[in-house]
Tab-separated table of C-alpha atoms in Angstrom:
chain	number	residue	atom	x	y	z
A	354	UNK	CA	-44.941	-53.249	-42.062
A	355	UNK	CA	-47.302	-53.499	-45.173
A	356	UNK	CA	-46.117	-55.206	-48.499
A	357	UNK	CA	-46.383	-51.711	-49.974
A	358	UNK	CA	-44.151	-50.062	-47.393
A	359	UNK	CA	-41.706	-52.815	-47.630
A	360	UNK	CA	-41.441	-52.235	-51.313
A	361	UNK	CA	-40.941	-48.562	-50.649
A	362	UNK	CA	-38.113	-49.440	-48.192
A	363	UNK	CA	-36.512	-51.592	-50.561
A	364	UNK	CA	-36.516	-48.877	-53.216
A	365	UNK	CA	-35.261	-46.264	-50.726
A	366	UNK	CA	-32.310	-48.238	-49.511
A	367	UNK	CA	-31.429	-49.254	-53.063
A	368	UNK	CA	-31.595	-45.689	-54.430
A	369	UNK	CA	-29.555	-44.391	-51.816
A	370	UNK	CA	-26.976	-46.980	-51.482
A	371	UNK	CA	-24.559	-45.024	-53.734
A	372	UNK	CA	-24.797	-41.879	-51.644
A	373	UNK	CA	-25.210	-43.281	-48.134
A	374	UNK	CA	-22.489	-43.265	-45.595
A	375	UNK	CA	-20.138	-40.907	-47.473
A	376	UNK	CA	-20.802	-37.701	-45.888
A	377	UNK	CA	-18.989	-36.215	-42.787
A	378	UNK	CA	-20.647	-34.392	-39.924
A	379	UNK	CA	-19.753	-31.263	-41.633
A	380	UNK	CA	-21.690	-32.137	-44.708
A	381	UNK	CA	-24.681	-32.955	-42.446
A	382	UNK	CA	-24.178	-29.509	-40.805
A	383	UNK	CA	-24.142	-28.049	-44.308
A	384	UNK	CA	-27.508	-29.849	-45.198
A	385	UNK	CA	-29.092	-29.045	-41.912
A	386	UNK	CA	-28.083	-25.350	-41.991
A	387	UNK	CA	-29.343	-25.127	-45.640
A	388	UNK	CA	-32.710	-26.527	-44.977
A	389	UNK	CA	-33.374	-24.608	-41.771
A	390	UNK	CA	-31.369	-21.269	-41.880
A	391	UNK	CA	-32.715	-19.653	-45.133
A	392	UNK	CA	-33.382	-16.004	-45.787
A	393	UNK	CA	-36.942	-16.936	-46.215
A	394	UNK	CA	-37.045	-18.403	-42.799
A	395	UNK	CA	-35.065	-15.928	-40.640
A	396	UNK	CA	-36.140	-12.674	-42.795
A	397	UNK	CA	-39.570	-12.616	-41.378
A	398	UNK	CA	-38.491	-13.014	-37.813
A	399	UNK	CA	-38.292	-9.272	-36.975
A	400	UNK	CA	-42.075	-9.034	-38.224
A	401	UNK	CA	-43.025	-11.968	-36.061
A	402	UNK	CA	-41.608	-10.112	-33.120
A	403	UNK	CA	-43.355	-7.104	-34.036
A	404	UNK	CA	-46.693	-9.026	-33.916
A	405	UNK	CA	-45.973	-10.363	-30.541
A	406	UNK	CA	-43.922	-7.722	-28.695
A	407	UNK	CA	-40.570	-7.999	-26.991
A	408	UNK	CA	-41.572	-10.322	-24.075
A	409	UNK	CA	-43.568	-12.959	-25.894
A	410	UNK	CA	-41.568	-12.538	-29.069
A	411	UNK	CA	-38.143	-13.246	-27.422
A	412	UNK	CA	-39.463	-16.049	-25.427
A	413	UNK	CA	-41.099	-17.683	-28.416
A	414	UNK	CA	-38.011	-17.522	-30.453
A	415	UNK	CA	-35.734	-18.976	-27.669
A	416	UNK	CA	-38.071	-21.723	-26.929
A	417	UNK	CA	-38.575	-22.685	-30.609
A	418	UNK	CA	-34.805	-22.717	-30.867
A	419	UNK	CA	-34.094	-25.023	-27.813
A	420	UNK	CA	-37.180	-27.196	-28.721
A	421	UNK	CA	-36.120	-27.907	-32.312
A	422	UNK	CA	-32.403	-28.575	-31.605
A	423	UNK	CA	-33.559	-31.053	-28.853
A	424	UNK	CA	-36.257	-32.703	-31.213
A	425	UNK	CA	-33.584	-32.921	-34.026
A	426	UNK	CA	-31.195	-34.972	-31.666
A	427	UNK	CA	-34.110	-37.252	-30.753
A	428	UNK	CA	-34.699	-38.006	-34.468
A	429	UNK	CA	-31.095	-38.686	-35.030
A	430	UNK	CA	-31.006	-41.057	-32.008
A	431	UNK	CA	-33.882	-43.207	-33.643
A	432	UNK	CA	-31.802	-43.863	-36.742
A	433	UNK	CA	-31.653	-47.639	-35.875
A	434	UNK	CA	-33.977	-47.758	-32.991
A	435	UNK	CA	-35.130	-51.270	-33.721
A	436	UNK	CA	-31.936	-52.510	-35.311
A	437	UNK	CA	-33.191	-51.405	-38.701
A	438	UNK	CA	-32.092	-48.514	-40.950
A	439	UNK	CA	-34.754	-45.987	-41.828
A	440	UNK	CA	-33.724	-43.855	-44.580
A	441	UNK	CA	-36.732	-41.512	-44.710
A	442	UNK	CA	-38.907	-39.836	-42.305
A	443	UNK	CA	-41.993	-41.634	-43.682
A	444	UNK	CA	-40.263	-45.013	-43.099
A	445	UNK	CA	-39.184	-43.906	-39.548
A	446	UNK	CA	-42.780	-43.193	-38.694
A	447	UNK	CA	-44.022	-46.368	-40.118
A	448	UNK	CA	-41.625	-48.445	-37.871
A	449	UNK	CA	-42.775	-46.606	-34.850
A	450	UNK	CA	-46.542	-45.751	-35.507
A	451	UNK	CA	-47.482	-47.894	-38.413
A	452	UNK	CA	-49.765	-47.375	-41.282
A	453	UNK	CA	-51.092	-44.044	-39.837
A	454	UNK	CA	-47.597	-42.906	-38.911
A	455	UNK	CA	-46.432	-43.367	-42.502
A	456	UNK	CA	-49.147	-41.506	-44.078
A	457	UNK	CA	-49.368	-38.726	-41.433
A	458	UNK	CA	-45.707	-37.974	-42.072
A	459	UNK	CA	-46.066	-38.264	-45.765
A	460	UNK	CA	-48.821	-35.568	-45.778
A	461	UNK	CA	-47.055	-33.231	-43.430
A	462	UNK	CA	-43.915	-33.568	-45.458
A	463	UNK	CA	-45.644	-32.598	-48.649
A	464	UNK	CA	-47.274	-29.747	-47.028
A	465	UNK	CA	-44.173	-28.371	-45.634
A	466	UNK	CA	-42.235	-28.996	-48.858
A	467	UNK	CA	-44.475	-27.450	-51.060
A	468	UNK	CA	-45.444	-24.513	-48.913
A	469	UNK	CA	-41.740	-23.972	-48.142
A	470	UNK	CA	-40.891	-23.882	-51.837
A	471	UNK	CA	-43.760	-21.586	-52.711
A	472	UNK	CA	-42.577	-19.176	-49.924
A	473	UNK	CA	-38.757	-19.364	-50.671
A	474	UNK	CA	-39.610	-19.040	-54.651
A	475	UNK	CA	-41.506	-15.712	-53.811
A	476	UNK	CA	-38.482	-14.691	-51.603
A	477	UNK	CA	-35.978	-15.574	-54.369
A	478	UNK	CA	-38.047	-13.555	-57.020
A	479	UNK	CA	-38.349	-10.579	-54.712
A	480	UNK	CA	-34.415	-10.519	-54.131
A	481	UNK	CA	-33.846	-10.896	-58.051
A	482	UNK	CA	-36.204	-8.131	-58.744
A	483	UNK	CA	-34.600	-5.816	-56.014
A	484	UNK	CA	-31.164	-6.437	-57.793
A	485	UNK	CA	-32.650	-5.791	-61.381
A	486	UNK	CA	-34.469	-2.616	-60.198
A	487	UNK	CA	-31.197	-1.183	-58.698
A	488	UNK	CA	-29.402	-1.361	-62.147
A	489	UNK	CA	-32.692	-0.874	-64.181
A	490	UNK	CA	-34.925	1.529	-62.383
A	491	UNK	CA	-37.384	1.815	-65.171
A	492	UNK	CA	-37.117	-1.826	-66.283
A	493	UNK	CA	-40.339	-3.571	-67.349
A	494	UNK	CA	-39.692	-6.908	-65.933
A	495	UNK	CA	-42.100	-7.972	-63.196
A	496	UNK	CA	-41.786	-10.047	-59.982
A	497	UNK	CA	-43.474	-12.921	-61.880
A	498	UNK	CA	-40.681	-12.939	-64.571
A	499	UNK	CA	-38.014	-13.319	-61.786
A	500	UNK	CA	-40.122	-16.126	-60.043
A	501	UNK	CA	-40.121	-17.935	-63.440
A	502	UNK	CA	-36.378	-17.590	-64.123
A	503	UNK	CA	-35.716	-18.986	-60.509
A	504	UNK	CA	-37.900	-21.865	-61.272
A	505	UNK	CA	-35.950	-22.554	-64.578
A	506	UNK	CA	-32.836	-22.742	-62.519
A	507	UNK	CA	-34.368	-25.050	-60.012
A	508	UNK	CA	-35.457	-27.328	-62.730
A	509	UNK	CA	-32.018	-27.753	-63.953
A	510	UNK	CA	-30.525	-28.543	-60.283
A	511	UNK	CA	-33.626	-30.940	-59.898
A	512	UNK	CA	-31.719	-33.431	-62.229
A	513	UNK	CA	-29.062	-34.092	-59.601
A	514	UNK	CA	-29.810	-37.518	-58.375
A	515	UNK	CA	-29.825	-37.068	-54.553
A	516	UNK	CA	-29.381	-35.093	-51.663
A	517	UNK	CA	-25.639	-36.052	-51.134
A	518	UNK	CA	-24.911	-34.854	-54.817
A	519	UNK	CA	-26.042	-31.317	-53.471
A	520	UNK	CA	-23.254	-31.210	-50.762
A	521	UNK	CA	-21.176	-28.553	-52.608
A	522	UNK	CA	-24.148	-26.553	-53.538
A	523	UNK	CA	-25.121	-26.760	-49.943
A	524	UNK	CA	-21.637	-25.763	-48.702
A	525	UNK	CA	-21.829	-22.667	-50.741
A	526	UNK	CA	-25.364	-22.115	-49.576
A	527	UNK	CA	-24.169	-22.344	-45.726
A	528	UNK	CA	-21.534	-19.729	-46.358
A	529	UNK	CA	-24.134	-17.568	-48.165
A	530	UNK	CA	-26.426	-17.810	-45.180
A	531	UNK	CA	-23.752	-16.636	-43.033
A	532	UNK	CA	-23.067	-13.714	-45.579
A	533	UNK	CA	-26.683	-12.872	-45.693
A	534	UNK	CA	-27.028	-12.913	-42.065
A	535	UNK	CA	-23.962	-10.674	-41.520
A	536	UNK	CA	-24.746	-8.179	-44.359
A	537	UNK	CA	-28.417	-7.770	-43.134
A	538	UNK	CA	-27.566	-7.558	-39.348
A	539	UNK	CA	-24.996	-4.800	-40.106
A	540	UNK	CA	-27.183	-2.949	-42.600
A	541	UNK	CA	-30.130	-3.118	-40.236
A	542	UNK	CA	-28.075	-1.724	-37.374
A	543	UNK	CA	-26.859	1.095	-39.777
A	544	UNK	CA	-30.405	2.034	-40.839
A	545	UNK	CA	-31.709	1.858	-37.271
A	546	UNK	CA	-29.074	4.454	-36.186
A	547	UNK	CA	-29.920	6.687	-39.099
A	548	UNK	CA	-33.653	6.686	-38.199
A	549	UNK	CA	-35.072	9.254	-35.835
A	550	UNK	CA	-35.437	6.810	-32.717
A	551	UNK	CA	-38.232	8.847	-31.149
A	552	UNK	CA	-40.278	8.067	-34.287
A	553	UNK	CA	-39.983	4.211	-33.791
A	554	UNK	CA	-42.943	2.675	-31.845
A	555	UNK	CA	-43.002	-1.048	-30.380
A	556	UNK	CA	-46.585	-0.935	-29.702
A	557	UNK	CA	-48.878	-3.857	-31.246
A	558	UNK	CA	-50.888	-2.222	-34.020
A	559	UNK	CA	-54.740	-2.604	-34.846
A	560	UNK	CA	-57.736	-3.790	-32.993
A	561	UNK	CA	-57.797	-6.422	-30.201
A	562	UNK	CA	-58.958	-9.079	-32.911
A	563	UNK	CA	-56.353	-7.814	-35.412
A	564	UNK	CA	-53.562	-8.157	-32.751
A	565	UNK	CA	-54.786	-11.577	-31.809
A	566	UNK	CA	-54.690	-12.955	-35.385
A	567	UNK	CA	-51.439	-11.258	-35.961
A	568	UNK	CA	-49.878	-12.940	-32.871
A	569	UNK	CA	-51.146	-16.323	-34.248
A	570	UNK	CA	-49.682	-15.713	-37.604
A	571	UNK	CA	-46.455	-14.869	-35.936
A	572	UNK	CA	-46.182	-18.161	-34.089
A	573	UNK	CA	-46.805	-19.915	-37.298
A	574	UNK	CA	-43.911	-17.869	-38.855
A	575	UNK	CA	-41.574	-18.859	-35.907
A	576	UNK	CA	-42.352	-22.406	-36.368
A	577	UNK	CA	-41.707	-22.155	-40.076
A	578	UNK	CA	-38.217	-20.602	-39.484
A	579	UNK	CA	-37.101	-23.695	-37.677
A	580	UNK	CA	-38.478	-26.130	-40.363
A	581	UNK	CA	-36.484	-29.297	-41.121
A	582	UNK	CA	-38.583	-32.183	-42.680
A	583	UNK	CA	-35.578	-34.139	-43.988
A	584	UNK	CA	-33.465	-35.195	-40.957
A	585	UNK	CA	-33.583	-38.896	-41.628
A	586	UNK	CA	-32.968	-38.381	-45.302
A	587	UNK	CA	-30.087	-36.237	-44.432
A	588	UNK	CA	-28.734	-38.800	-41.869
A	589	UNK	CA	-28.790	-41.357	-44.602
A	590	UNK	CA	-25.904	-39.563	-46.294
A	591	UNK	CA	-23.563	-39.712	-43.283
A	592	UNK	CA	-20.949	-42.005	-42.645
A	593	UNK	CA	-20.748	-44.238	-39.425
A	594	UNK	CA	-21.077	-43.482	-36.596
A	595	UNK	CA	-24.048	-41.948	-38.019
A	596	UNK	CA	-25.760	-40.919	-34.753
A	597	UNK	CA	-22.669	-39.346	-33.310
A	598	UNK	CA	-21.782	-37.570	-36.547
A	599	UNK	CA	-25.552	-36.288	-36.835
A	600	UNK	CA	-25.354	-34.856	-33.337
A	601	UNK	CA	-22.209	-33.019	-34.161
A	602	UNK	CA	-23.747	-31.901	-37.621
A	603	UNK	CA	-27.052	-30.704	-35.866
A	604	UNK	CA	-25.278	-28.837	-33.224
A	605	UNK	CA	-22.952	-27.304	-35.560
A	606	UNK	CA	-25.931	-25.955	-37.842
A	607	UNK	CA	-27.756	-24.628	-34.489
A	608	UNK	CA	-24.717	-22.592	-33.619
A	609	UNK	CA	-24.896	-20.880	-36.941
A	610	UNK	CA	-28.909	-20.578	-36.471
A	611	UNK	CA	-28.503	-18.928	-32.928
A	612	UNK	CA	-25.842	-16.488	-34.113
A	613	UNK	CA	-27.957	-15.451	-37.140
A	614	UNK	CA	-31.661	-15.979	-36.117
A	615	UNK	CA	-31.484	-14.238	-32.806
A	616	UNK	CA	-29.181	-11.389	-33.967
A	617	UNK	CA	-31.343	-10.483	-37.026
A	618	UNK	CA	-34.843	-10.824	-35.064
A	619	UNK	CA	-33.709	-8.495	-32.416
A	620	UNK	CA	-31.878	-5.917	-34.391
A	621	UNK	CA	-34.564	-5.839	-37.126
A	622	UNK	CA	-37.234	-5.346	-34.429
A	623	UNK	CA	-35.168	-2.716	-32.647
A	624	UNK	CA	-34.329	-0.844	-35.877
A	625	UNK	CA	-37.942	-0.540	-37.260
A	626	UNK	CA	-40.236	-1.339	-34.575
A	627	UNK	CA	-43.777	-2.235	-35.414
A	628	UNK	CA	-43.346	-0.656	-38.961
A	629	UNK	CA	-40.838	-3.508	-40.018
A	630	UNK	CA	-41.720	-5.265	-43.236
A	631	UNK	CA	-42.485	-9.019	-43.454
A	632	UNK	CA	-39.129	-9.530	-45.454
A	633	UNK	CA	-36.551	-7.602	-43.474
A	634	UNK	CA	-34.725	-6.643	-46.553
A	635	UNK	CA	-37.662	-4.523	-47.924
A	636	UNK	CA	-37.157	-2.279	-44.835
A	637	UNK	CA	-33.508	-1.476	-45.669
A	638	UNK	CA	-32.758	1.687	-47.600
A	639	UNK	CA	-29.101	2.569	-47.373
A	640	UNK	CA	-26.295	1.905	-48.438
A	641	UNK	CA	-27.800	0.462	-51.633
A	642	UNK	CA	-24.810	-1.822	-52.516
A	643	UNK	CA	-25.034	-3.801	-49.363
A	644	UNK	CA	-28.639	-4.355	-49.928
A	645	UNK	CA	-27.927	-5.659	-53.344
A	646	UNK	CA	-25.189	-8.160	-51.843
A	647	UNK	CA	-27.739	-9.169	-49.311
A	648	UNK	CA	-30.318	-10.234	-51.831
A	649	UNK	CA	-27.624	-11.998	-53.923
A	650	UNK	CA	-26.674	-14.017	-50.867
A	651	UNK	CA	-30.365	-14.618	-50.316
A	652	UNK	CA	-30.880	-16.047	-53.944
A	653	UNK	CA	-27.853	-18.343	-53.657
A	654	UNK	CA	-28.724	-19.755	-50.326
A	655	UNK	CA	-32.541	-20.374	-51.370
A	656	UNK	CA	-31.408	-22.213	-54.401
A	657	UNK	CA	-30.102	-25.074	-52.219
A	658	UNK	CA	-32.898	-25.032	-49.831
A	659	UNK	CA	-35.463	-25.414	-52.600
A	660	UNK	CA	-33.692	-28.516	-53.770
A	661	UNK	CA	-33.618	-30.012	-50.322
A	662	UNK	CA	-37.318	-29.745	-49.955
A	663	UNK	CA	-38.123	-30.979	-53.653
A	664	UNK	CA	-36.673	-34.354	-52.519
A	665	UNK	CA	-39.602	-35.938	-50.621
A	666	UNK	CA	-41.978	-35.230	-53.502
A	667	UNK	CA	-39.492	-36.619	-55.987
A	668	UNK	CA	-38.850	-39.745	-53.805
A	669	UNK	CA	-42.603	-40.103	-53.522
A	670	UNK	CA	-43.115	-40.434	-57.324
A	671	UNK	CA	-40.073	-42.603	-57.709
A	672	UNK	CA	-41.331	-45.141	-55.094
A	673	UNK	CA	-44.687	-45.283	-56.985
A	674	UNK	CA	-42.911	-46.134	-60.186
A	675	UNK	CA	-40.550	-48.545	-58.596
A	676	UNK	CA	-43.487	-50.363	-56.906
A	677	UNK	CA	-45.261	-50.442	-60.268
A	678	UNK	CA	-42.252	-52.053	-61.820
A	679	UNK	CA	-42.111	-49.507	-64.754
A	680	UNK	CA	-39.421	-49.396	-67.314
A	681	UNK	CA	-39.749	-45.672	-67.590
A	682	UNK	CA	-37.738	-45.058	-64.489
A	683	UNK	CA	-34.690	-46.634	-66.384
A	684	UNK	CA	-34.956	-44.542	-69.592
A	685	UNK	CA	-34.099	-41.355	-68.056
A	686	UNK	CA	-37.209	-39.530	-69.271
A	687	UNK	CA	-39.635	-39.658	-66.223
A	688	UNK	CA	-37.450	-37.591	-63.951
A	689	UNK	CA	-37.365	-34.719	-66.308
A	690	UNK	CA	-41.097	-34.895	-66.714
A	691	UNK	CA	-42.275	-35.070	-62.933
A	692	UNK	CA	-39.623	-32.462	-61.861
A	693	UNK	CA	-40.987	-30.192	-64.669
A	694	UNK	CA	-44.563	-30.709	-63.486
A	695	UNK	CA	-43.673	-30.070	-59.922
A	696	UNK	CA	-41.681	-26.736	-60.570
A	697	UNK	CA	-44.292	-25.529	-62.979
A	698	UNK	CA	-47.026	-25.854	-60.349
A	699	UNK	CA	-44.910	-24.399	-57.622
A	700	UNK	CA	-43.935	-21.429	-60.054
A	701	UNK	CA	-47.619	-20.898	-61.156
A	702	UNK	CA	-48.861	-20.734	-57.325
A	703	UNK	CA	-46.015	-18.232	-56.462
A	704	UNK	CA	-46.541	-16.109	-59.422
A	705	UNK	CA	-50.356	-15.929	-58.835
A	706	UNK	CA	-50.442	-15.214	-55.095
A	707	UNK	CA	-47.040	-13.888	-53.870
A	708	UNK	CA	-48.284	-13.681	-50.169
A	709	UNK	CA	-44.879	-14.403	-48.842
A	710	UNK	CA	-45.681	-14.147	-45.042
A	711	UNK	CA	-49.027	-15.926	-45.355
A	712	UNK	CA	-47.431	-19.034	-47.036
A	713	UNK	CA	-44.751	-19.104	-44.325
A	714	UNK	CA	-47.285	-19.095	-41.641
A	715	UNK	CA	-49.443	-22.000	-43.242
A	716	UNK	CA	-46.393	-23.960	-43.934
A	717	UNK	CA	-45.079	-23.504	-40.407
A	718	UNK	CA	-48.371	-24.355	-38.626
A	719	UNK	CA	-49.698	-27.258	-40.672
A	720	UNK	CA	-46.373	-28.774	-41.994
A	721	UNK	CA	-43.318	-27.967	-39.912
A	722	UNK	CA	-44.906	-27.971	-36.466
A	723	UNK	CA	-46.008	-31.583	-36.529
A	724	UNK	CA	-42.642	-32.664	-38.158
A	725	UNK	CA	-40.241	-30.691	-36.036
A	726	UNK	CA	-41.875	-30.123	-32.689
A	727	UNK	CA	-44.598	-32.914	-32.066
A	728	UNK	CA	-43.685	-35.918	-33.854
A	729	UNK	CA	-40.139	-36.261	-32.675
A	730	UNK	CA	-41.059	-36.184	-28.935
A	731	UNK	CA	-43.922	-38.451	-29.409
A	732	UNK	CA	-41.739	-41.001	-31.415
A	733	UNK	CA	-39.147	-40.988	-28.801
A	734	UNK	CA	-41.604	-41.873	-26.137
A	735	UNK	CA	-43.374	-44.640	-28.413
A	736	UNK	CA	-39.816	-46.184	-29.234
A	737	UNK	CA	-39.067	-46.638	-25.604
A	738	UNK	CA	-35.805	-45.046	-25.813
A	739	UNK	CA	-35.814	-43.433	-22.416
A	740	UNK	CA	-32.681	-43.335	-20.276
A	741	UNK	CA	-32.132	-45.989	-17.678
A	742	UNK	CA	-31.777	-43.433	-14.838
A	743	UNK	CA	-35.361	-43.013	-13.369
A	744	UNK	CA	-35.124	-39.391	-12.567
A	745	UNK	CA	-33.783	-38.381	-15.947
A	746	UNK	CA	-36.416	-40.633	-17.624
A	747	UNK	CA	-39.383	-38.971	-15.971
A	748	UNK	CA	-37.901	-35.560	-16.639
A	749	UNK	CA	-37.802	-36.369	-20.376
A	750	UNK	CA	-41.180	-37.681	-20.348
A	751	UNK	CA	-42.480	-34.595	-18.761
A	752	UNK	CA	-40.496	-32.447	-21.255
A	753	UNK	CA	-41.677	-34.378	-24.231
A	754	UNK	CA	-45.263	-34.424	-23.301
A	755	UNK	CA	-45.129	-30.524	-22.558
A	756	UNK	CA	-43.491	-29.773	-25.872
A	757	UNK	CA	-46.013	-32.036	-27.780
A	758	UNK	CA	-48.934	-30.261	-26.049
A	759	UNK	CA	-47.855	-26.677	-26.320
A	760	UNK	CA	-46.848	-26.955	-29.983
A	761	UNK	CA	-50.073	-28.560	-30.805
A	762	UNK	CA	-51.778	-25.528	-29.565
A	763	UNK	CA	-49.314	-23.388	-31.542
A	764	UNK	CA	-50.297	-25.363	-34.706
A	765	UNK	CA	-53.850	-24.644	-34.398
A	766	UNK	CA	-53.246	-20.993	-33.548
A	767	UNK	CA	-50.964	-20.475	-36.466
A	768	UNK	CA	-53.277	-22.078	-38.883
A	769	UNK	CA	-56.038	-19.991	-37.694
A	770	UNK	CA	-53.979	-16.753	-38.103
A	771	UNK	CA	-52.621	-17.633	-41.686
A	772	UNK	CA	-55.832	-18.581	-43.053
A	773	UNK	CA	-57.441	-15.276	-41.904
A	774	UNK	CA	-54.516	-13.299	-43.440
A	775	UNK	CA	-54.671	-15.233	-46.728
A	776	UNK	CA	-58.619	-14.509	-46.943
A	777	UNK	CA	-57.931	-10.781	-46.132
A	778	UNK	CA	-55.280	-10.616	-48.690
A	779	UNK	CA	-57.279	-12.261	-51.508
A	780	UNK	CA	-60.025	-9.642	-51.043
A	781	UNK	CA	-57.922	-6.805	-52.175
A	782	UNK	CA	-55.390	-8.501	-54.494
A	783	UNK	CA	-55.451	-9.130	-58.157
A	784	UNK	CA	-53.974	-12.404	-59.361
A	785	UNK	CA	-50.533	-12.135	-60.912
A	786	UNK	CA	-50.277	-8.546	-59.788
A	787	UNK	CA	-46.650	-7.170	-59.631
């Protein structure tokens, strides 16, 4: 490990000592559920299914669920794979793959974090605007105003020191996830029954080329919906036995994910067919009070998710400052400064280009697919953690290589589809348009 990375590790361990080891498996479940099961993640799933059709859509969703649950357990098992504690994703990658592993994960984490926060800030602004328009139909506030309001609130939360300090926020967010899912699923079924079912079509729309790119885009959106780039950081907050507690936390979180993701994806596509909107709440019409409630749940949940994904960027800046032995870190001014810069940049991009589903797909393809599908299985192979039973070991090797190969293809296809949609949207869009 390089001297620079050793300094990073010293800082990471020291900065997390106060929070490390205090959380239970329930806290881990709250953190994992908050980072994955966000309204911004599963609200586009019906639209993704509409771009793939029933057979491919359902199989893609089920495969992604099982693959990410499996890979999350693999990451948890690598907690002390070489006898040392690796408190961040970057340091875990460095311990297994060296220099290139460290910087590859650093890059993918930044793409995932920034792309995710742009997407969910657009979603939060949209939900806040929907609530506002319900009470003030002729109000003059635009989507951009609400994106800015949400950014200001996140700047306040960003002053909390670490992930463990967000445990109560994330506990509330987990319950909001369930509330959003239950409300949205119920209202979706209600709306679906109100619609003339003969008018609903499930056929794929557009030319052959358009269908192909739409399916690529959908794969990126599904990858995004299972994104969790923070598992080692979350595991660092869990008390011993850390691996066992993390297994329980991840599995509990995925129980919530299966119950919400699959139900919303299937009912949303069933209700609206190929006409479903990229953000499922936008397709709902009646009863209005339930739609407002779903939007409020969405904003509460997103507020916690946003914070989880800020942390890799904040940690990076703090590592650089610590390695430079600067005194600015101690005077309490530097954190408000760099958190303000980060959130202003995210807010500016989200306000200028509120292409929700496009950012979702790009983030899923370039950020989350390597972090959540490809790296865990390759790291497990490289670390030599295979079971002693020969048959089980061979089966796991085949499974891991298969997951890495398939999702590498998904990453490329998702990226192509997302970039194509961004280019098309920019041609017809005015920046900062409401």
